[in-house]
PDB file of N, CA and C in Angstrom:
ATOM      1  N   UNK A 881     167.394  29.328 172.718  1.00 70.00           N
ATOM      2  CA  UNK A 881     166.568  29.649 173.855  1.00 70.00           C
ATOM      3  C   UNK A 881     165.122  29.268 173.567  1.00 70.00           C
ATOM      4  N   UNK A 882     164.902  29.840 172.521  1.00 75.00           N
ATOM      5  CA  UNK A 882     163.243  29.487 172.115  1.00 75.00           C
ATOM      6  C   UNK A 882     162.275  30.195 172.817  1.00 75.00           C
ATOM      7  N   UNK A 883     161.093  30.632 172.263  1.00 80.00           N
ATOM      8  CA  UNK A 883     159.517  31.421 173.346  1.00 80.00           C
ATOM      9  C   UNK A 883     159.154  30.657 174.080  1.00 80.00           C
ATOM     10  N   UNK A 884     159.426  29.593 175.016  1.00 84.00           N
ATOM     11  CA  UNK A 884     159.150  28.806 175.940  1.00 84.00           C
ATOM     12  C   UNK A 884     160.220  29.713 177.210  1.00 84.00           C
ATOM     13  N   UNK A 885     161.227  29.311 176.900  1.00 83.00           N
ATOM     14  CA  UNK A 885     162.380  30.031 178.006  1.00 83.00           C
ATOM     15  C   UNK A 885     162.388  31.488 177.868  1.00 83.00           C
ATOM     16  N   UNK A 886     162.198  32.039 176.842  1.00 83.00           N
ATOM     17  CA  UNK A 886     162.046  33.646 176.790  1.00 83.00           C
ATOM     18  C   UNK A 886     160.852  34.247 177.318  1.00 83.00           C
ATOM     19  N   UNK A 887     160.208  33.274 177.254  1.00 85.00           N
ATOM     20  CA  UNK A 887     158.454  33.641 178.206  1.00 85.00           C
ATOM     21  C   UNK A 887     159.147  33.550 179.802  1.00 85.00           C
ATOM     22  N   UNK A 888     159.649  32.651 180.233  1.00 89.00           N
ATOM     23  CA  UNK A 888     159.988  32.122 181.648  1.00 89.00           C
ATOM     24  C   UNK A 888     161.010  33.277 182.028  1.00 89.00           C
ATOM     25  N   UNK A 889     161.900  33.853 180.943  1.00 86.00           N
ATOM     26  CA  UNK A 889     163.034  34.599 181.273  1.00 86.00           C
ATOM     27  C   UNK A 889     162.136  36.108 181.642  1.00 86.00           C
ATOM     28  N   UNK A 890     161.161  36.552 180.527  1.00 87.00           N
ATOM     29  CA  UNK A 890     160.574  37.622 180.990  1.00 87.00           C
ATOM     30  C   UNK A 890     159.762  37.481 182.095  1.00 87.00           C
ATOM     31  N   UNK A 891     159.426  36.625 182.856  1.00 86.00           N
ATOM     32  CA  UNK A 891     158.663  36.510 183.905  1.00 86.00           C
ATOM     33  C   UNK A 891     159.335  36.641 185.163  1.00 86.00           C
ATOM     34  N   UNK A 892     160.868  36.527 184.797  1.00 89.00           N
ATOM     35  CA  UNK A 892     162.407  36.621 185.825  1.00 89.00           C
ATOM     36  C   UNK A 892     162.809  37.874 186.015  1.00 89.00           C
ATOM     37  N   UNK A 893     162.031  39.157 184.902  1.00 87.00           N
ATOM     38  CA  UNK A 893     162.654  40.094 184.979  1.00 87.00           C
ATOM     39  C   UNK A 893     163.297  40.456 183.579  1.00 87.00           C
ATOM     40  N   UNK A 894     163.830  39.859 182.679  1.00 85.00           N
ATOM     41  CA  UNK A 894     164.415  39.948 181.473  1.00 85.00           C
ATOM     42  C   UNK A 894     163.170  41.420 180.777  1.00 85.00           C
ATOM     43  N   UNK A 895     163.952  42.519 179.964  1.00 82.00           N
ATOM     44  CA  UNK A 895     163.223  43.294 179.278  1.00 82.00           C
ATOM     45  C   UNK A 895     163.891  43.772 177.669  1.00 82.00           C
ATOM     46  N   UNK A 896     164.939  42.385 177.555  1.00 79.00           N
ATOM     47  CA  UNK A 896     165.142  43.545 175.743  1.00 79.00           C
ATOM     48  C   UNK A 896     164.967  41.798 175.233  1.00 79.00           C
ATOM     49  N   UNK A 897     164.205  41.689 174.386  1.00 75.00           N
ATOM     50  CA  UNK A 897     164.201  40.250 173.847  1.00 75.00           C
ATOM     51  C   UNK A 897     164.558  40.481 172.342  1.00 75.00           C
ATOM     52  N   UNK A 898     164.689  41.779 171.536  1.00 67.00           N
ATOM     53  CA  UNK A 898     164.951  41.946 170.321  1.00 67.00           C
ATOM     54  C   UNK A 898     166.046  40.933 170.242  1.00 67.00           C
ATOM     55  N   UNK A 899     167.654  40.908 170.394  1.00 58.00           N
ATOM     56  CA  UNK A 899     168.435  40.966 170.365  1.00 58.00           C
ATOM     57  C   UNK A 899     168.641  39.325 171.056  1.00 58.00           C
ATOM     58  N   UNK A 900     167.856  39.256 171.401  1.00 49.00           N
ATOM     59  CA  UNK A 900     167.854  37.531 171.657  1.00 49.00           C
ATOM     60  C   UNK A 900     166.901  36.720 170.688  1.00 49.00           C
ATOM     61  N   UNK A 901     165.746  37.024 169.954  1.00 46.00           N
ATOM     62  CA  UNK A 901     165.230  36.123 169.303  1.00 46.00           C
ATOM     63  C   UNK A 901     165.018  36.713 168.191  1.00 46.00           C
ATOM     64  N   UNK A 902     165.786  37.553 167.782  1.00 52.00           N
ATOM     65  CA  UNK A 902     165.298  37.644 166.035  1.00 52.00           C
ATOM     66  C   UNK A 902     166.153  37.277 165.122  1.00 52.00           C
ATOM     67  N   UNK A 903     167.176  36.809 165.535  1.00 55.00           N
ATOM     68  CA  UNK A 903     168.123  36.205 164.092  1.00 55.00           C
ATOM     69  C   UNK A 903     169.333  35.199 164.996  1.00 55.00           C
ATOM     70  N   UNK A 904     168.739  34.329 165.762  1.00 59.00           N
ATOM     71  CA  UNK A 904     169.653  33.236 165.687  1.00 59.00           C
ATOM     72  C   UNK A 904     170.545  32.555 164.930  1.00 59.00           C
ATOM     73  N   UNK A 905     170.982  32.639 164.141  1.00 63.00           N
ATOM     74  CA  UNK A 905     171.099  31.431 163.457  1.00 63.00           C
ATOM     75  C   UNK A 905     172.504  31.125 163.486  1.00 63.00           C
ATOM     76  N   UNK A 906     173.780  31.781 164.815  1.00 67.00           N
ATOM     77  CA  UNK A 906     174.533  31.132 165.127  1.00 67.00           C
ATOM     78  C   UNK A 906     174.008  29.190 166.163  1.00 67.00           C
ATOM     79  N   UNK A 907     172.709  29.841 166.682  1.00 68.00           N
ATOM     80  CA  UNK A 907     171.902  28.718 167.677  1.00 68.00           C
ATOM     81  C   UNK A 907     171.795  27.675 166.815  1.00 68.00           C
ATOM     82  N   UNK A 908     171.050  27.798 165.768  1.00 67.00           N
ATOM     83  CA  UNK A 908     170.883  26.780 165.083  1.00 67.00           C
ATOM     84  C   UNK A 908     171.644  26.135 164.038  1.00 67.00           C
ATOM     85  N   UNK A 909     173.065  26.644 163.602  1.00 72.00           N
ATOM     86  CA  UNK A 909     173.880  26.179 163.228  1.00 72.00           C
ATOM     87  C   UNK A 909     174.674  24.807 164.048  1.00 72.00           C
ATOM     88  N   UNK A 910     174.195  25.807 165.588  1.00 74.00           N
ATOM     89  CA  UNK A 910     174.865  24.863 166.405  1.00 74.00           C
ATOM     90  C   UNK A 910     174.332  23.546 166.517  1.00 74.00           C
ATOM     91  N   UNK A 911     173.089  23.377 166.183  1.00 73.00           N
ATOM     92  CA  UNK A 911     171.988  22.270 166.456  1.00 73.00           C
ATOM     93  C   UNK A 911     171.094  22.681 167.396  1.00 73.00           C
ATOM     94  N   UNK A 912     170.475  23.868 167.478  1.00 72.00           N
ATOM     95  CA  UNK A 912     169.381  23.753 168.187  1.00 72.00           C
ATOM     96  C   UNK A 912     167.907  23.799 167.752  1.00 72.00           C
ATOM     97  N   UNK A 913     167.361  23.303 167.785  1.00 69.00           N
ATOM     98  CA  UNK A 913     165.852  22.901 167.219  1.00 69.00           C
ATOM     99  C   UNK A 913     165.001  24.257 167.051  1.00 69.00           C
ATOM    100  N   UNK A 914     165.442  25.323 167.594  1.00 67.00           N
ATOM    101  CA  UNK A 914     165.064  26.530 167.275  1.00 67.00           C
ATOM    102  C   UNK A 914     165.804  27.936 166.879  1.00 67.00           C
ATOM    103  N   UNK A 915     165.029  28.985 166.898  1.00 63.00           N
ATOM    104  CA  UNK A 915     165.954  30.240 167.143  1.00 63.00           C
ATOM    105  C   UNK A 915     165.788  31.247 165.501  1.00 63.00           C
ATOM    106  N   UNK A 916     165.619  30.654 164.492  1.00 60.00           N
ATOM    107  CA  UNK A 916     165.873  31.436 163.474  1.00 60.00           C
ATOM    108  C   UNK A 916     165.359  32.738 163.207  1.00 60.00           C
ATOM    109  N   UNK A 917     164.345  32.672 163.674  1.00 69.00           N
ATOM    110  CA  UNK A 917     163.242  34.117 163.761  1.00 69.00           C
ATOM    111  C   UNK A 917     161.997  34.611 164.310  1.00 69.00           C
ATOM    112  N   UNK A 918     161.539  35.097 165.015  1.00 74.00           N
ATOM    113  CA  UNK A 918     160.338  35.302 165.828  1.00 74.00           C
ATOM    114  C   UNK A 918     159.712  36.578 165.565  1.00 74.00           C
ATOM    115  N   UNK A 919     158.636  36.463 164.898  1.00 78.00           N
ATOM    116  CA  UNK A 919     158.116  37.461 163.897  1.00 78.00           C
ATOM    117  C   UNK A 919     157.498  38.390 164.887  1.00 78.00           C
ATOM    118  N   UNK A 920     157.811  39.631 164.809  1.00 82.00           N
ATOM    119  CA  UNK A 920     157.699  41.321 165.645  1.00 82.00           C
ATOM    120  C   UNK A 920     156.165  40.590 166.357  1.00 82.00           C
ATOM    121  N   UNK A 921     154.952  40.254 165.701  1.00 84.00           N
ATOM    122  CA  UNK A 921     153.833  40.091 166.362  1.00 84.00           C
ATOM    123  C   UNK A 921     153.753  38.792 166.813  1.00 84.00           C
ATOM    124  N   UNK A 922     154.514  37.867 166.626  1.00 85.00           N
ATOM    125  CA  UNK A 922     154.891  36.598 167.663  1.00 85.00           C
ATOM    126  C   UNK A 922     155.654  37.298 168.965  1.00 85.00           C
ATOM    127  N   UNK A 923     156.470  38.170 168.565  1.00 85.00           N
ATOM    128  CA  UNK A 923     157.389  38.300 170.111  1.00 85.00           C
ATOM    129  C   UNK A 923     156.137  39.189 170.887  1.00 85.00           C
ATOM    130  N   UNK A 924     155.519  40.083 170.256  1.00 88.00           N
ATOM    131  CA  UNK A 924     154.443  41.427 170.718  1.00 88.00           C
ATOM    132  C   UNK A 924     153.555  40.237 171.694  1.00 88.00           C
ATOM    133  N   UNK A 925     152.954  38.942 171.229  1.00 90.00           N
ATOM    134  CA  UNK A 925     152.020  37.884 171.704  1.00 90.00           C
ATOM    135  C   UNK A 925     153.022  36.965 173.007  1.00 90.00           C
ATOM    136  N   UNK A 926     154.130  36.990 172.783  1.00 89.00           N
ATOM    137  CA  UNK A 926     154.696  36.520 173.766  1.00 89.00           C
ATOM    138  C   UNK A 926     155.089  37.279 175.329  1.00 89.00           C
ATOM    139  N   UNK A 927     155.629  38.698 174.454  1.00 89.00           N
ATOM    140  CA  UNK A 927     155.836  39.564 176.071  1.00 89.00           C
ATOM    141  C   UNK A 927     154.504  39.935 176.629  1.00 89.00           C
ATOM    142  N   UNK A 928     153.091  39.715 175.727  1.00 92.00           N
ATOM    143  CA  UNK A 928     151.349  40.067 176.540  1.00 92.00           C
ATOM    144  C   UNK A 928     151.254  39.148 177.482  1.00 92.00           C
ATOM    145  N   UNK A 929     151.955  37.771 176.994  1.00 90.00           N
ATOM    146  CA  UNK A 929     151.147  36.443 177.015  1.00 90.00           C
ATOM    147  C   UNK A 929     152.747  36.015 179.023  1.00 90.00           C
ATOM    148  N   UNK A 930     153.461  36.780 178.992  1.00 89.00           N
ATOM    149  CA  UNK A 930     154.041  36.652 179.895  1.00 89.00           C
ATOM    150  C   UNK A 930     153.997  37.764 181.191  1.00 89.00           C
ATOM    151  N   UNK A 931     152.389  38.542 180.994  1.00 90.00           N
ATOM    152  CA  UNK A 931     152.419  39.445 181.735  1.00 90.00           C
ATOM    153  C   UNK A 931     152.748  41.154 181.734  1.00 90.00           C
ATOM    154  N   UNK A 932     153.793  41.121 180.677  1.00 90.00           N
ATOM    155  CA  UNK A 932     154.629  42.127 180.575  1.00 90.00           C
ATOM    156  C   UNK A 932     154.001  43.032 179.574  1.00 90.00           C
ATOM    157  N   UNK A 933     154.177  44.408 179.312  1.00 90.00           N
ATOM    158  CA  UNK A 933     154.265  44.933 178.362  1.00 90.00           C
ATOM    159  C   UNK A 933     154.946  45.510 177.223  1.00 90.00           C
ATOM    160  N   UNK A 934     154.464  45.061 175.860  1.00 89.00           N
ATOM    161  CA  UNK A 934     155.584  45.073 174.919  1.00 89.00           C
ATOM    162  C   UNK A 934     156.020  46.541 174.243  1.00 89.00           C
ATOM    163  N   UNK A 935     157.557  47.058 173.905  1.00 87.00           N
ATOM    164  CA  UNK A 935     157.732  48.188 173.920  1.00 87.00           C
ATOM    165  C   UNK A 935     158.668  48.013 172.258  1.00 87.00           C
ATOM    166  N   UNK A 936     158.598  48.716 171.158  1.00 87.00           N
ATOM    167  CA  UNK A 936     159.523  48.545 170.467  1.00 87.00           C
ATOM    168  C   UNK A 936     160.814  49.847 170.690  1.00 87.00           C
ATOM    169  N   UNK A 937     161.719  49.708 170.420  1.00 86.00           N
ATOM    170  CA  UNK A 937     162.316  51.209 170.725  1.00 86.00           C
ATOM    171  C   UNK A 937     163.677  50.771 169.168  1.00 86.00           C
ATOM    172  N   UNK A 938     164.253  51.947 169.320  1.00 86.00           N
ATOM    173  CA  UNK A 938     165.038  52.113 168.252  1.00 86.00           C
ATOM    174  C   UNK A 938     166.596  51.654 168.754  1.00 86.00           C
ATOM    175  N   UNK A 939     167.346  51.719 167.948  1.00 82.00           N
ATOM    176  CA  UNK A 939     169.293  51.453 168.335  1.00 82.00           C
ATOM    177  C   UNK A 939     169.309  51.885 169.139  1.00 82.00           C
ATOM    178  N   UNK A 940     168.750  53.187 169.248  1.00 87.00           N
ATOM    179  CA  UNK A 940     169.598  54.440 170.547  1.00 87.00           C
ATOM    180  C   UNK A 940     168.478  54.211 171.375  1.00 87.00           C
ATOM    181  N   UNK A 941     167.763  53.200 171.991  1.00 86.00           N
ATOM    182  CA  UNK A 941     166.407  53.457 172.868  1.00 86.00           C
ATOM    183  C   UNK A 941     165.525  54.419 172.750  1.00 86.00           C
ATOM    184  N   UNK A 942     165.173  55.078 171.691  1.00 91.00           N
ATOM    185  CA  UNK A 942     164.160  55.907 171.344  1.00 91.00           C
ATOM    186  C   UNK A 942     162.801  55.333 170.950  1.00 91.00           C
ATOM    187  N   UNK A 943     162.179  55.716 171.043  1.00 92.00           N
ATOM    188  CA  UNK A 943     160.994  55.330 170.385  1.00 92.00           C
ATOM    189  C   UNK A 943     160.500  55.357 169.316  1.00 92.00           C
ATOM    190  N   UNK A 944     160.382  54.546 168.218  1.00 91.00           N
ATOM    191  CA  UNK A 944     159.942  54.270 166.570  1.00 91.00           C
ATOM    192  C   UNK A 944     158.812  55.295 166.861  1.00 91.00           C
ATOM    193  N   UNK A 945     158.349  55.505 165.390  1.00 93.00           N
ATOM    194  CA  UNK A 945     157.494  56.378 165.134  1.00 93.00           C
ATOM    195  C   UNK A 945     156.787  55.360 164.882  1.00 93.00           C
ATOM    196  N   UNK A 946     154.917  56.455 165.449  1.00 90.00           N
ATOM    197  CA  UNK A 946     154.059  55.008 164.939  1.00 90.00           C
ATOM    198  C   UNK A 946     153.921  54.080 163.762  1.00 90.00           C
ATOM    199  N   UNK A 947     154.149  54.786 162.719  1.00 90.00           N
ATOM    200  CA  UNK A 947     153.992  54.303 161.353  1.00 90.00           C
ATOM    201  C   UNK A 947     155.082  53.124 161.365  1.00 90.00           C
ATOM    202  N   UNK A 948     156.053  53.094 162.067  1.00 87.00           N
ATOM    203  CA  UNK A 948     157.510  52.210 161.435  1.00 87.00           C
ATOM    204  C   UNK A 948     156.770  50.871 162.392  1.00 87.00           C
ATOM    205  N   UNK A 949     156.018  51.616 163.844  1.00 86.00           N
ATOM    206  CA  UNK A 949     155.786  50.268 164.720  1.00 86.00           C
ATOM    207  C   UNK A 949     154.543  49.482 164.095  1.00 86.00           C
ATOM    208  N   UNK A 950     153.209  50.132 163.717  1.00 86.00           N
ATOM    209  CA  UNK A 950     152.593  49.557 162.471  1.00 86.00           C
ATOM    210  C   UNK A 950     153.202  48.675 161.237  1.00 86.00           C
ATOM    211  N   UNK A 951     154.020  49.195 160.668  1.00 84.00           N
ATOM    212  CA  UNK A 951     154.530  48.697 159.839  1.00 84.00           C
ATOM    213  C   UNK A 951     155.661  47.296 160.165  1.00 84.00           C
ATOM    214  N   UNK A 952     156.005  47.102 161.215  1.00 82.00           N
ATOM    215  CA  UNK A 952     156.568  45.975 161.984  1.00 82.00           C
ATOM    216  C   UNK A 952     155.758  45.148 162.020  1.00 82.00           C
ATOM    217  N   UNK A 953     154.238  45.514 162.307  1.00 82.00           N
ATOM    218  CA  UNK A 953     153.621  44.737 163.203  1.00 82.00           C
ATOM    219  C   UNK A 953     152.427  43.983 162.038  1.00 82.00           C
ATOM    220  N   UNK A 954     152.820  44.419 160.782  1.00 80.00           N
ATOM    221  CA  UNK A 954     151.511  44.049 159.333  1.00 80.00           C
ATOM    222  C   UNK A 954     152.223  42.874 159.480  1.00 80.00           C
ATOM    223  N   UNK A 955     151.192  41.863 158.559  1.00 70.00           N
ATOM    224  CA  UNK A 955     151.016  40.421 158.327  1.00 70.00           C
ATOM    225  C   UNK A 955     151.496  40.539 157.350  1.00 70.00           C
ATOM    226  N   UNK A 956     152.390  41.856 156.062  1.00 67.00           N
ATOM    227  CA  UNK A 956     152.955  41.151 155.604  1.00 67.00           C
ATOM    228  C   UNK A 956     154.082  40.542 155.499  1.00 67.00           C
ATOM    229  N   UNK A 957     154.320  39.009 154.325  1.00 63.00           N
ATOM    230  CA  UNK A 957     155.167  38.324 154.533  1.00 63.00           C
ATOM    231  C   UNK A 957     156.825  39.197 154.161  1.00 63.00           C
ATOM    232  N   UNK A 958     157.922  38.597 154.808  1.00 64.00           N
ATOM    233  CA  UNK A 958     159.030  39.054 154.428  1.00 64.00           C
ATOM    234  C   UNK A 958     159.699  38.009 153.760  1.00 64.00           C
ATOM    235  N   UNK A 959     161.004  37.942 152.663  1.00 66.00           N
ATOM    236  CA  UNK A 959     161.264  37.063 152.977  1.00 66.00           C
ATOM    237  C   UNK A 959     162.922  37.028 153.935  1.00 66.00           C
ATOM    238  N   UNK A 960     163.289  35.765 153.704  1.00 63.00           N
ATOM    239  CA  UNK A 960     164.579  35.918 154.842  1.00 63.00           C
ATOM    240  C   UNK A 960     165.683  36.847 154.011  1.00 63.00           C
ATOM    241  N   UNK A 961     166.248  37.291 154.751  1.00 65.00           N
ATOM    242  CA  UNK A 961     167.617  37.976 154.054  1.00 65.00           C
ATOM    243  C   UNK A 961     168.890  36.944 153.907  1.00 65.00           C
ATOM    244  N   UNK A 962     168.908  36.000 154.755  1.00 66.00           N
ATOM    245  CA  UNK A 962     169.901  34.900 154.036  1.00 66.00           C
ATOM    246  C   UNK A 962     168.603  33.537 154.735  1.00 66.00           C
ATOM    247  N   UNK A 963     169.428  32.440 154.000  1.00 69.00           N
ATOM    248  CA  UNK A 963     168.525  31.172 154.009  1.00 69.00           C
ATOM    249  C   UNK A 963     169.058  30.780 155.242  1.00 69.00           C
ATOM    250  N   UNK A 964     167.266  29.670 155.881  1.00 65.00           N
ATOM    251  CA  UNK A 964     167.790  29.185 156.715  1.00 65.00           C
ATOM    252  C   UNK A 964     168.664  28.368 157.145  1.00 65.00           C
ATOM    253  N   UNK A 965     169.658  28.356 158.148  1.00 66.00           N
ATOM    254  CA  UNK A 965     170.639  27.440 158.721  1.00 66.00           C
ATOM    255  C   UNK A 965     170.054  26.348 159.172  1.00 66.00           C
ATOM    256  N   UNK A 966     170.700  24.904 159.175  1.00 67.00           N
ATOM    257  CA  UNK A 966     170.149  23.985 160.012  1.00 67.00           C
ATOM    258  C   UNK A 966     171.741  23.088 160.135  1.00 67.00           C
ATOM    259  N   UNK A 967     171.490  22.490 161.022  1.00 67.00           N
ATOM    260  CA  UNK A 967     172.801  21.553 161.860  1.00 67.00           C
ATOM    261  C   UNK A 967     172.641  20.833 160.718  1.00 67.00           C
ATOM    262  N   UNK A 968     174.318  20.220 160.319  1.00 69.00           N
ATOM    263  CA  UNK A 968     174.613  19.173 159.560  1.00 69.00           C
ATOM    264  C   UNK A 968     174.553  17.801 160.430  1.00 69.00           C
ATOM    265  N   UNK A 969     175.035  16.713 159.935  1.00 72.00           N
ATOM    266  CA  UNK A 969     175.601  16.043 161.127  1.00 72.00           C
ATOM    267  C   UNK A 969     176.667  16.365 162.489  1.00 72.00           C
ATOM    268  N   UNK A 970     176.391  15.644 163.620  1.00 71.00           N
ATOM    269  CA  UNK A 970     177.217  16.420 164.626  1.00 71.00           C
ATOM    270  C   UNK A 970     178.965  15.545 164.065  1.00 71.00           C
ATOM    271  N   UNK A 971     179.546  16.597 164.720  1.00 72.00           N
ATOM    272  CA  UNK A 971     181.269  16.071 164.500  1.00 72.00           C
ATOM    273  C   UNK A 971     181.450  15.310 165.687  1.00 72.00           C
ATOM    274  N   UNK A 972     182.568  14.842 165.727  1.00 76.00           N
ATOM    275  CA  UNK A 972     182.473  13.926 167.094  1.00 76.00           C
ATOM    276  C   UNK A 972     183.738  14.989 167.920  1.00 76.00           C
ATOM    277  N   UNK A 973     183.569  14.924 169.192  1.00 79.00           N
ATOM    278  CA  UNK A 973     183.997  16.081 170.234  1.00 79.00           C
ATOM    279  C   UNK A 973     185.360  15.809 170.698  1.00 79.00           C
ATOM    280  N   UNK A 974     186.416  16.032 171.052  1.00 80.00           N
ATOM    281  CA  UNK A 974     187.541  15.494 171.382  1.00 80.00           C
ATOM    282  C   UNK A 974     187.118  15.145 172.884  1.00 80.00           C
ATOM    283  N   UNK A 975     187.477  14.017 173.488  1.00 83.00           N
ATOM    284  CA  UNK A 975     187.843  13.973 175.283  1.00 83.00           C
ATOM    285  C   UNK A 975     188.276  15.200 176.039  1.00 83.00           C
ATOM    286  N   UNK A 976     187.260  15.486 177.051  1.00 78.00           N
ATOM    287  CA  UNK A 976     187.402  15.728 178.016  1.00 78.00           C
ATOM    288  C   UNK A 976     189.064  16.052 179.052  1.00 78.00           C
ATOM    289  N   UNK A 977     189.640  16.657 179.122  1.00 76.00           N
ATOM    290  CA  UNK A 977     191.249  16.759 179.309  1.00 76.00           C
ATOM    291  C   UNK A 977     191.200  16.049 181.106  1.00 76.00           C
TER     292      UNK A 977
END
């Protein structure tokens, strides 16, 4: 999907973007030029930057405590929990039936 279409999607109405841009990496296995991760204050700059206001909430829709949403939101670095995926060469597709 990428923050180009997820900007356009929240502007459609769309309101949980966790669960769409933070760990792609079935997308980009597939070959897509994006998707692997969109860092808590990249997505926070994207739902401002589309109008909307950004909300973090927990599994059960609760609300994080401030400290955990601070702590989301620091510059510091993480690293990945598995490495990134990227498309091999494509396979070739069987015909069309």
């Amino acid at each position: 999907m990428g923050p180009e279409r997820a900007g356009q999607l929240l502007s459609a109405g769309c309101n949980d973007m966790g669960g769409s841009l933070m760990n792609e990496s079935i997308t980009r296995a597939a070959g897509a030029g994006h998707g692997q991760e969109l860092p808590p204050r990249a997505m926070q700059q994207l739902i401002l930057g589309a109008g909307r206001r950004p909300r973090q909430r927990t599994t059960l829709y609760g609300s994080p405590s401030s400290s955990q949403t601070q702590a989301s939101l620091s510059d510091n670095s993480l690293q990945p929990l598995s490495p990134l995926v990227t498309a091999g060469p494509a396979l070739p597709r069987a015909p069309a039936p």
